[in-house]
Amino acid sequence: MTVITSGHPSADLKLGEALFIRSPVKNGSKAESGNGPFAHVEISTENYSLSHLRSIVVRKGSSSVFRANHSIFGNMAVKVLRNLKEPSALSVPKIARMWQQEEHLMRGLSHPCIIKFFGSDARLSTIYMEYLPYPDLSGWIKTTISHRYLFSGNMDDARHFLRDIASALVYLEEQQVLHNDLKPGNIIYDRERGGVLIDFGLACTPRDACNGGTPWYLPPEFIEDGKREFASDVFALGVTMLYLLQKTRLPDVTEPGWLIPHVFTDVTQDRKMRALARKGGQAGAEAGGYWHRAGRAGHAGGGAGAEDIRRGYWAALE
């Protein structure tokens, strides 16, 4: 057995490799004997192994995701949080806070259209979730030149998605959780399983501030006050619906982006966001008001919730 003394054990785990986690024996604990540095280890649920089966997301911001076999949970997905810009001890407190926030929020969620939480390990900054062998919606794109980056599904897929993710948003509002990064790339979809919302790395409660996310899915109101509300997730649902209705190509790869944290300090970034907001309004009109309903109804003084928006979309789709 090789004892790892440097690097990040779970983040540096490669395809075909296995990681064995053992806790030192405590006084009076039942132990198993052997040779080497792990001659005595505590027998508990904190002792387990991970076998790397396939990379899912090699690097995404400050995390990576891979499919693994867990000795307790079985086949699953592993998310590893790691600061790629500052791979040193200085980044540990920041990663710990990020891990704690995401782990705490995910642990309290249970909904068929939200990725299932299995467990976690603070020692490795890991979160263990169900593995779904399906593509996310950003992979459902046409490849012909004339229709490139348009959604490759049909109206039934759009209805299925709307039913599932609107239901998830209603549930998240009840749980007082903002996702803050709803987009095609964070929704796994299969025609039998339906839509499943993933990646709660930017999720927070209404009391917390969040200046992250994906530019093309932020509501225009963010320009003015920088606030995020439940209706912000509903607005992102509206943008995603435009893509599923083939009223717009996947904006992540067809529209210019901007740096969200710099919108309020950099004139150039502010102009880029406002330009797309104006274009979004035109696209919303072409789509029969879908974007308008998602972005405005929830922000209106009446405080319409995700369920109200879902009913409005559903009526328009009939």
Coordinates of N, CA and C in Angstrom, one line a residue, residues 22-233:
R22 N -8.7 5.5 6.2 CA -8.6 4.9 7.4 C -8.5 5.9 8.6
S23 N -9.2 5.7 9.7 CA -9.1 6.5 10.9 C -8.2 5.9 11.9
P24 N -7.3 6.6 12.5 CA -6.4 6.0 13.6 C -7.3 5.4 14.7
V25 N -6.8 4.4 15.3 CA -7.6 3.7 16.4 C -7.6 4.6 17.6
K26 N -8.8 4.7 18.3 CA -8.9 5.4 19.5 C -8.8 4.5 20.7
N27 N -8.5 5.1 21.9 CA -8.4 4.2 23.1 C -9.6 3.4 23.3
G28 N -9.5 2.2 23.5 CA -10.7 1.3 23.8 C -11.5 0.9 22.5
S29 N -11.1 1.3 21.3 CA -11.8 1.0 20.1 C -11.4 -0.4 19.6
K30 N -12.3 -1.1 19.0 CA -12.0 -2.3 18.4 C -11.2 -2.0 17.1
A31 N -10.1 -2.8 16.9 CA -9.2 -2.5 15.8 C -8.9 -3.7 15.0
E32 N -8.5 -3.5 13.8 CA -8.0 -4.6 13.0 C -6.5 -4.5 12.8
S33 N -5.8 -5.6 12.9 CA -4.3 -5.6 12.9 C -3.8 -5.8 11.5
G34 N -2.5 -5.4 11.3 CA -1.9 -5.5 10.0 C -0.4 -5.0 10.2
N35 N 0.2 -4.7 9.0 CA 1.5 -4.2 9.0 C 1.6 -2.8 8.4
G36 N 2.7 -2.0 8.7 CA 2.8 -0.7 8.1 C 2.1 0.4 8.9
P37 N 2.0 1.6 8.2 CA 1.5 2.7 8.9 C 0.0 2.6 9.3
F38 N -0.7 1.7 8.7 CA -2.1 1.5 9.1 C -2.3 0.2 9.8
A39 N -1.3 -0.2 10.7 CA -1.4 -1.4 11.4 C -2.6 -1.5 12.3
H40 N -3.1 -0.4 12.8 CA -4.2 -0.4 13.6 C -5.2 0.8 13.2
V41 N -6.3 0.4 12.8 CA -7.3 1.4 12.3 C -8.6 1.2 13.0
E42 N -9.4 2.2 13.2 CA -10.7 2.1 13.8 C -11.7 1.5 12.9
I43 N -12.5 0.6 13.3 CA -13.5 0.0 12.5 C -14.7 0.8 12.6
S44 N -15.1 1.6 11.7 CA -16.2 2.5 11.7 C -16.6 2.8 10.3
T45 N -17.7 3.6 10.1 CA -18.2 4.0 8.8 C -17.2 5.1 8.2
E46 N -16.3 5.6 9.0 CA -15.3 6.5 8.5 C -14.2 5.8 7.7
N47 N -14.2 4.5 7.8 CA -13.2 3.8 7.0 C -13.9 3.2 5.7
Y48 N -13.4 3.6 4.6 CA -14.0 3.2 3.3 C -12.9 3.3 2.2
S49 N -13.3 2.9 1.0 CA -12.4 3.1 -0.1 C -13.2 3.6 -1.3
L50 N -12.4 4.3 -2.2 CA -13.0 4.9 -3.4 C -12.2 4.3 -4.6
S51 N -12.9 3.9 -5.6 CA -12.2 3.4 -6.8 C -12.6 4.3 -8.0
H52 N -11.7 5.0 -8.6 CA -12.0 6.0 -9.7 C -12.4 5.2 -10.9
L53 N -13.6 5.5 -11.5 CA -14.1 4.7 -12.6 C -14.1 5.6 -13.9
R54 N -14.4 6.9 -13.8 CA -14.5 7.7 -15.0 C -14.6 9.2 -14.6
S55 N -13.8 10.1 -15.2 CA -13.9 11.5 -15.0 C -15.2 12.0 -15.6
I56 N -16.0 12.8 -14.9 CA -17.2 13.4 -15.4 C -16.9 14.9 -15.7
V57 N -16.4 15.6 -14.8 CA -16.0 17.0 -15.0 C -14.5 17.1 -14.5
V58 N -13.6 17.1 -15.3 CA -12.2 17.1 -14.9 C -11.8 18.3 -14.1
R59 N -12.2 19.5 -14.6 CA -12.0 20.7 -13.8 C -13.1 21.7 -14.1
K60 N -13.8 22.2 -13.1 CA -14.8 23.2 -13.2 C -14.7 24.2 -12.1
G61 N -14.1 25.3 -12.4 CA -13.9 26.3 -11.3 C -13.0 25.7 -10.2
S62 N -13.5 25.6 -9.0 CA -12.7 25.1 -7.9 C -13.1 23.7 -7.6
S63 N -13.6 22.9 -8.5 CA -14.0 21.5 -8.2 C -13.8 20.6 -9.4
S64 N -13.8 19.3 -9.1 CA -13.8 18.3 -10.1 C -14.8 17.2 -9.7
V65 N -15.3 16.5 -10.7 CA -16.3 15.4 -10.4 C -15.9 14.2 -11.2
F66 N -16.0 13.0 -10.5 CA -15.7 11.8 -11.1 C -16.6 10.7 -10.6
R67 N -16.8 9.7 -11.5 CA -17.6 8.5 -11.1 C -16.7 7.6 -10.3
A68 N -17.2 7.0 -9.2 CA -16.4 6.1 -8.4 C -17.3 5.0 -7.8
N69 N -16.6 4.0 -7.4 CA -17.2 2.9 -6.6 C -16.8 3.1 -5.1
H70 N -17.8 3.4 -4.3 CA -17.6 3.6 -2.9 C -17.9 2.3 -2.1
S71 N -17.1 1.9 -1.2 CA -17.2 0.6 -0.5 C -18.5 0.6 0.3
I72 N -19.1 1.7 0.6 CA -20.3 1.7 1.4 C -21.5 2.1 0.5
F73 N -21.4 3.2 -0.3 CA -22.5 3.7 -1.1 C -22.6 3.1 -2.5
G74 N -21.6 2.4 -2.9 CA -21.6 1.7 -4.2 C -21.3 2.7 -5.3
N75 N -21.9 2.5 -6.5 CA -21.6 3.4 -7.7 C -22.2 4.8 -7.4
M76 N -21.4 5.8 -7.6 CA -21.8 7.2 -7.3 C -20.9 8.2 -7.9
A77 N -21.3 9.5 -7.7 CA -20.4 10.6 -8.3 C -19.8 11.2 -7.1
V78 N -18.5 11.6 -7.3 CA -17.7 12.3 -6.2 C -17.4 13.7 -6.7
K79 N -17.8 14.7 -5.9 CA -17.4 16.0 -6.1 C -16.3 16.4 -5.2
V80 N -15.1 16.9 -5.7 CA -14.0 17.3 -4.9 C -13.8 18.8 -5.0
L81 N -13.8 19.5 -3.9 CA -13.5 20.9 -3.9 C -12.1 21.2 -3.7
R82 N -11.5 22.0 -4.5 CA -10.1 22.3 -4.5 C -9.8 23.6 -5.1
N83 N -9.0 24.5 -4.5 CA -8.7 25.8 -5.0 C -7.5 25.6 -6.0
L84 N -7.9 25.7 -7.3 CA -6.9 25.5 -8.3 C -5.9 26.7 -8.5
K85 N -6.4 27.9 -8.1 CA -5.6 29.1 -8.2 C -4.5 29.2 -7.2
E86 N -4.9 28.7 -6.0 CA -3.9 28.8 -4.8 C -3.8 27.4 -4.2
P87 N -3.1 26.5 -4.9 CA -3.0 25.1 -4.3 C -2.0 25.1 -3.2
S88 N -2.3 25.7 -2.1 CA -1.5 25.8 -0.9 C -2.3 25.8 0.3
A89 N -1.6 25.8 1.5 CA -2.3 25.8 2.8 C -3.2 27.0 3.0
L90 N -2.8 28.1 2.3 CA -3.6 29.4 2.4 C -5.0 29.2 1.9
S91 N -5.3 28.3 1.0 CA -6.6 28.1 0.4 C -7.5 27.2 1.2
V92 N -6.9 26.5 2.2 CA -7.7 25.5 3.0 C -8.9 26.1 3.7
P93 N -8.8 27.3 4.4 CA -10.0 27.8 5.0 C -11.1 28.2 4.0
K94 N -10.8 28.7 2.8 CA -11.8 29.1 1.8 C -12.5 27.8 1.3
I95 N -11.7 26.8 1.0 CA -12.3 25.5 0.5 C -13.2 24.9 1.6
A96 N -12.7 25.0 2.9 CA -13.5 24.4 4.0 C -14.9 25.1 4.1
R97 N -14.9 26.5 3.9 CA -16.2 27.2 4.0 C -17.1 26.8 2.8
M98 N -16.5 26.7 1.6 CA -17.3 26.4 0.4 C -17.9 25.0 0.6
W99 N -17.0 24.0 1.1 CA -17.5 22.7 1.3 C -18.6 22.6 2.3
Q100 N -18.4 23.3 3.4 CA -19.4 23.3 4.5 C -20.8 23.9 4.0
Q101 N -20.7 25.0 3.2 CA -21.9 25.6 2.7 C -22.7 24.7 1.8
E102 N -22.0 24.1 0.8 CA -22.7 23.2 -0.1 C -23.2 21.9 0.5
E103 N -22.3 21.3 1.4 CA -22.7 20.1 2.1 C -23.9 20.3 3.0
H104 N -23.9 21.4 3.7 CA -25.0 21.7 4.6 C -26.3 21.8 3.9
L105 N -26.3 22.5 2.8 CA -27.6 22.7 2.0 C -28.0 21.5 1.4
M106 N -27.1 20.7 0.7 CA -27.5 19.5 0.1 C -28.0 18.4 1.0
R107 N -27.4 18.4 2.2 CA -27.8 17.3 3.2 C -29.3 17.4 3.5
G108 N -29.8 18.7 3.5 CA -31.2 18.8 3.9 C -32.2 18.7 2.8
L109 N -31.8 18.4 1.6 CA -32.7 18.3 0.4 C -33.0 16.9 0.0
S110 N -34.3 16.7 -0.3 CA -34.8 15.4 -0.8 C -35.9 15.6 -1.8
H111 N -35.7 15.5 -3.1 CA -36.7 15.8 -4.1 C -36.3 14.9 -5.3
P112 N -37.2 14.3 -6.0 CA -36.9 13.4 -7.1 C -36.2 14.1 -8.3
C113 N -36.3 15.5 -8.4 CA -35.7 16.2 -9.5 C -34.5 17.0 -9.0
I114 N -33.9 16.6 -7.9 CA -32.7 17.2 -7.4 C -31.7 16.0 -7.1
I115 N -30.5 16.2 -7.5 CA -29.5 15.2 -7.3 C -29.5 14.7 -5.9
K116 N -29.4 13.4 -5.7 CA -29.5 12.8 -4.3 C -28.1 12.9 -3.6
F117 N -28.2 13.3 -2.4 CA -27.0 13.4 -1.5 C -26.8 12.1 -0.8
F118 N -25.6 11.5 -0.8 CA -25.3 10.3 -0.1 C -24.5 10.5 1.2
G119 N -23.6 11.4 1.1 CA -22.7 11.6 2.2 C -21.6 12.6 1.9
S120 N -20.6 12.7 2.8 CA -19.5 13.6 2.5 C -18.3 13.2 3.4
D121 N -17.2 13.9 3.2 CA -16.0 13.7 4.0 C -15.2 15.0 4.1
A122 N -15.3 15.6 5.2 CA -14.6 16.9 5.4 C -13.1 16.8 5.3
R123 N -12.6 15.6 5.6 CA -11.1 15.4 5.5 C -10.6 15.5 4.1
L124 N -11.5 15.2 3.1 CA -11.1 15.2 1.7 C -11.8 16.3 0.9
S125 N -12.6 17.1 1.6 CA -13.4 18.1 0.9 C -14.3 17.5 -0.2
T126 N -14.9 16.4 0.1 CA -15.6 15.6 -0.9 C -17.1 15.6 -0.5
I127 N -17.9 15.5 -1.6 CA -19.4 15.3 -1.4 C -19.8 14.1 -2.3
Y128 N -20.5 13.2 -1.8 CA -20.9 12.0 -2.5 C -22.4 12.0 -2.9
M129 N -22.6 11.8 -4.2 CA -24.0 11.9 -4.7 C -24.3 10.8 -5.6
E130 N -25.5 10.7 -6.0 CA -25.9 9.6 -7.0 C -25.3 9.9 -8.3
Y131 N -25.0 8.8 -9.0 CA -24.4 8.9 -10.4 C -25.5 8.7 -11.4
L132 N -25.7 9.6 -12.3 CA -26.7 9.5 -13.3 C -26.0 9.4 -14.7
P133 N -26.1 8.3 -15.4 CA -25.4 8.1 -16.7 C -26.1 8.8 -17.9
Y134 N -26.5 10.1 -17.7 CA -27.2 10.8 -18.7 C -26.5 12.1 -19.0
P135 N -26.7 12.7 -20.2 CA -26.0 14.0 -20.5 C -26.8 15.1 -19.9
D136 N -26.1 16.2 -19.7 CA -26.9 17.4 -19.3 C -27.5 18.1 -20.5
L137 N -28.3 19.1 -20.3 CA -29.1 19.6 -21.5 C -28.2 20.4 -22.4
S138 N -27.0 20.8 -22.0 CA -26.1 21.5 -22.9 C -25.5 20.6 -24.0
G139 N -25.7 19.3 -23.7 CA -25.2 18.3 -24.7 C -26.3 17.9 -25.6
W140 N -27.5 18.3 -25.4 CA -28.6 18.1 -26.3 C -28.7 19.2 -27.4
I141 N -27.7 19.2 -28.3 CA -27.6 20.2 -29.3 C -27.5 19.6 -30.7
K142 N -28.0 20.4 -31.7 CA -28.0 19.9 -33.1 C -26.6 20.3 -33.6
T143 N -26.1 19.5 -34.5 CA -24.7 19.7 -35.0 C -24.7 20.2 -36.5
T144 N -25.8 20.2 -37.2 CA -25.8 20.7 -38.5 C -25.5 22.2 -38.6
I145 N -24.9 22.7 -39.6 CA -24.4 24.1 -39.7 C -25.6 25.0 -39.5
S146 N -26.7 24.8 -40.2 CA -27.8 25.8 -40.1 C -28.5 25.7 -38.8
H147 N -28.5 24.6 -38.0 CA -29.2 24.5 -36.7 C -28.2 24.3 -35.6
R148 N -26.9 24.6 -35.8 CA -25.9 24.3 -34.8 C -26.3 25.1 -33.4
Y149 N -26.1 24.3 -32.3 CA -26.3 24.8 -31.0 C -27.8 25.0 -30.6
L150 N -28.7 24.6 -31.5 CA -30.1 24.6 -31.1 C -30.4 23.3 -30.4
F151 N -31.4 23.3 -29.5 CA -31.8 22.1 -28.7 C -32.3 21.0 -29.7
S152 N -31.8 19.8 -29.5 CA -32.1 18.7 -30.4 C -33.4 17.9 -29.9
G153 N -34.0 18.3 -28.8 CA -35.2 17.6 -28.3 C -36.4 18.2 -29.0
N154 N -37.6 17.8 -28.4 CA -38.9 18.2 -29.0 C -39.7 18.9 -27.9
M155 N -41.0 19.2 -28.3 CA -41.9 19.8 -27.3 C -42.2 19.0 -26.1
D156 N -42.3 17.7 -26.3 CA -42.5 16.8 -25.2 C -41.4 16.9 -24.2
D157 N -40.1 17.0 -24.7 CA -39.0 17.1 -23.8 C -39.1 18.5 -23.0
A158 N -39.5 19.5 -23.7 CA -39.6 20.8 -23.1 C -40.7 20.8 -21.9
R159 N -41.8 20.1 -22.2 CA -42.9 20.0 -21.2 C -42.4 19.2 -20.0
H160 N -41.7 18.1 -20.3 CA -41.2 17.2 -19.2 C -40.2 18.0 -18.4
F161 N -39.3 18.7 -19.0 CA -38.3 19.5 -18.3 C -39.0 20.5 -17.4
L162 N -39.9 21.2 -18.0 CA -40.6 22.3 -17.2 C -41.3 21.7 -16.0
R163 N -42.0 20.6 -16.2 CA -42.7 20.0 -15.0 C -41.7 19.7 -13.9
D164 N -40.6 19.1 -14.3 CA -39.7 18.6 -13.3 C -38.9 19.7 -12.6
I165 N -38.4 20.6 -13.4 CA -37.5 21.7 -12.8 C -38.3 22.7 -12.1
A166 N -39.5 23.0 -12.6 CA -40.4 24.0 -11.8 C -40.8 23.4 -10.5
S167 N -41.0 22.0 -10.5 CA -41.3 21.4 -9.2 C -40.1 21.5 -8.3
A168 N -38.9 21.3 -8.8 CA -37.7 21.4 -8.0 C -37.6 22.8 -7.4
L169 N -37.9 23.9 -8.2 CA -37.8 25.2 -7.7 C -38.8 25.6 -6.7
V170 N -40.0 25.0 -6.8 CA -41.1 25.2 -5.8 C -40.6 24.6 -4.5
Y171 N -40.0 23.4 -4.6 CA -39.4 22.8 -3.4 C -38.3 23.6 -2.7
L172 N -37.4 24.1 -3.6 CA -36.2 24.8 -3.1 C -36.7 26.1 -2.4
E173 N -37.8 26.8 -2.9 CA -38.3 28.0 -2.3 C -38.9 27.6 -0.9
E174 N -39.6 26.5 -0.8 CA -40.1 26.0 0.5 C -39.0 25.8 1.5
Q175 N -37.8 25.3 1.0 CA -36.7 25.0 1.8 C -35.8 26.2 2.1
Q176 N -36.1 27.3 1.4 CA -35.4 28.6 1.6 C -33.9 28.4 1.0
V177 N -33.9 27.8 -0.2 CA -32.6 27.6 -0.8 C -32.6 28.2 -2.2
L178 N -31.6 29.0 -2.5 CA -31.4 29.6 -3.9 C -30.4 28.8 -4.6
H179 N -30.6 28.3 -5.8 CA -29.6 27.6 -6.5 C -28.5 28.5 -7.1
N180 N -28.9 29.6 -7.7 CA -28.0 30.6 -8.2 C -27.2 30.2 -9.5
D181 N -27.4 29.0 -10.0 CA -26.7 28.7 -11.3 C -27.5 27.7 -12.1
L182 N -28.8 28.0 -12.2 CA -29.7 27.1 -13.0 C -29.4 27.4 -14.5
K183 N -29.1 26.4 -15.3 CA -28.8 26.5 -16.7 C -28.8 25.1 -17.3
P184 N -28.8 25.0 -18.6 CA -28.8 23.7 -19.2 C -27.6 22.7 -18.8
G185 N -26.5 23.3 -18.5 CA -25.3 22.5 -18.1 C -25.4 22.0 -16.7
N186 N -26.4 22.5 -15.9 CA -26.6 22.0 -14.6 C -27.9 21.2 -14.4
I187 N -28.4 20.7 -15.5 CA -29.6 19.9 -15.5 C -29.4 18.7 -16.3
I188 N -29.3 17.5 -15.6 CA -29.2 16.2 -16.3 C -30.6 15.8 -16.8
Y189 N -30.7 15.3 -18.0 CA -32.0 15.0 -18.6 C -32.0 13.6 -19.3
D190 N -33.0 12.9 -19.0 CA -33.2 11.6 -19.7 C -34.8 11.5 -19.8
R191 N -35.2 11.0 -21.0 CA -36.7 11.0 -21.2 C -37.4 10.1 -20.2
E192 N -36.8 9.1 -19.7 CA -37.4 8.3 -18.7 C -37.3 8.8 -17.3
R193 N -36.1 9.2 -16.9 CA -35.8 9.8 -15.6 C -36.4 11.2 -15.4
G194 N -36.3 12.0 -16.5 CA -36.7 13.3 -16.5 C -35.5 14.3 -16.2
G195 N -35.9 15.5 -15.7 CA -34.8 16.5 -15.4 C -34.4 16.4 -14.0
V196 N -33.1 16.5 -13.8 CA -32.5 16.5 -12.4 C -31.5 17.7 -12.3
L197 N -31.8 18.5 -11.3 CA -31.0 19.7 -11.0 C -29.7 19.3 -10.2
I198 N -28.6 19.7 -10.7 CA -27.3 19.3 -10.1 C -26.5 20.6 -9.8
D199 N -25.3 20.4 -9.1 CA -24.3 21.4 -8.8 C -24.9 22.5 -8.0
F200 N -24.8 22.3 -6.7 CA -25.2 23.3 -5.7 C -24.0 24.1 -5.1
G201 N -23.0 24.2 -5.9 CA -21.8 24.9 -5.5 C -22.0 26.4 -5.2
L202 N -23.0 27.0 -5.8 CA -23.2 28.5 -5.5 C -24.5 28.7 -4.7
A203 N -25.1 27.6 -4.3 CA -26.4 27.7 -3.6 C -26.2 28.4 -2.3
C204 N -27.3 29.1 -1.8 CA -27.2 29.8 -0.6 C -28.7 30.0 0.0
T205 N -28.8 30.6 1.1 CA -30.1 31.0 1.7 C -30.3 32.4 1.3
P206 N -31.6 32.9 1.4 CA -31.9 34.3 1.1 C -31.1 35.3 1.9
R207 N -30.5 34.9 3.0 CA -29.8 35.8 3.9 C -28.3 36.0 3.3
D208 N -27.9 35.1 2.5 CA -26.5 35.2 2.0 C -26.4 35.9 0.7
A209 N -25.2 36.4 0.5 CA -24.9 37.1 -0.8 C -24.3 36.2 -1.8
C210 N -24.5 36.4 -3.1 CA -23.9 35.5 -4.1 C -23.6 36.4 -5.3
N211 N -22.3 36.5 -5.7 CA -22.0 37.3 -6.9 C -21.4 36.3 -8.0
G212 N -21.7 35.0 -7.9 CA -21.3 34.1 -8.9 C -22.5 33.7 -9.8
G213 N -22.2 32.7 -10.6 CA -23.3 32.2 -11.5 C -22.8 32.2 -12.9
T214 N -23.7 32.2 -13.9 CA -23.4 32.1 -15.3 C -24.0 33.3 -16.0
P215 N -23.3 34.2 -16.6 CA -23.8 35.5 -17.1 C -25.1 35.5 -17.8
W216 N -25.3 34.6 -18.7 CA -26.5 34.6 -19.6 C -27.8 34.3 -18.9
Y217 N -27.7 33.8 -17.7 CA -28.9 33.4 -16.9 C -29.2 34.3 -15.8
L218 N -28.5 35.4 -15.6 CA -28.8 36.4 -14.6 C -30.0 37.3 -15.0
P219 N -30.9 37.7 -14.0 CA -32.0 38.6 -14.4 C -31.5 40.0 -14.5
P220 N -32.1 40.8 -15.4 CA -31.7 42.2 -15.6 C -31.7 43.0 -14.3
E221 N -32.5 42.7 -13.3 CA -32.5 43.4 -12.0 C -31.1 43.3 -11.3
F222 N -30.4 42.3 -11.6 CA -29.1 42.1 -11.0 C -28.2 43.3 -11.3
I223 N -28.3 43.9 -12.4 CA -27.5 45.0 -12.8 C -27.7 46.2 -11.9
E224 N -29.0 46.4 -11.4 CA -29.3 47.5 -10.6 C -29.0 47.4 -9.2
D225 N -29.3 46.2 -8.6 CA -29.1 46.1 -7.1 C -28.2 44.9 -6.7
G226 N -27.8 44.1 -7.6 CA -26.9 43.0 -7.3 C -27.5 41.9 -6.4
K227 N -28.8 42.0 -6.2 CA -29.5 41.0 -5.3 C -30.0 39.7 -6.1
R228 N -30.0 38.7 -5.3 CA -30.5 37.4 -5.9 C -31.7 37.0 -5.1
E229 N -32.8 36.6 -5.7 CA -34.0 36.1 -5.1 C -34.4 34.8 -5.7
F230 N -35.5 34.3 -5.1 CA -36.0 33.0 -5.7 C -36.5 33.2 -7.2
A231 N -36.9 34.4 -7.5 CA -37.3 34.7 -8.8 C -36.1 34.8 -9.8
S232 N -34.9 34.9 -9.3 CA -33.7 34.9 -10.1 C -33.6 33.5 -10.7
D233 N -33.8 32.5 -9.9 CA -33.8 31.1 -10.4 C -34.9 30.8 -11.4

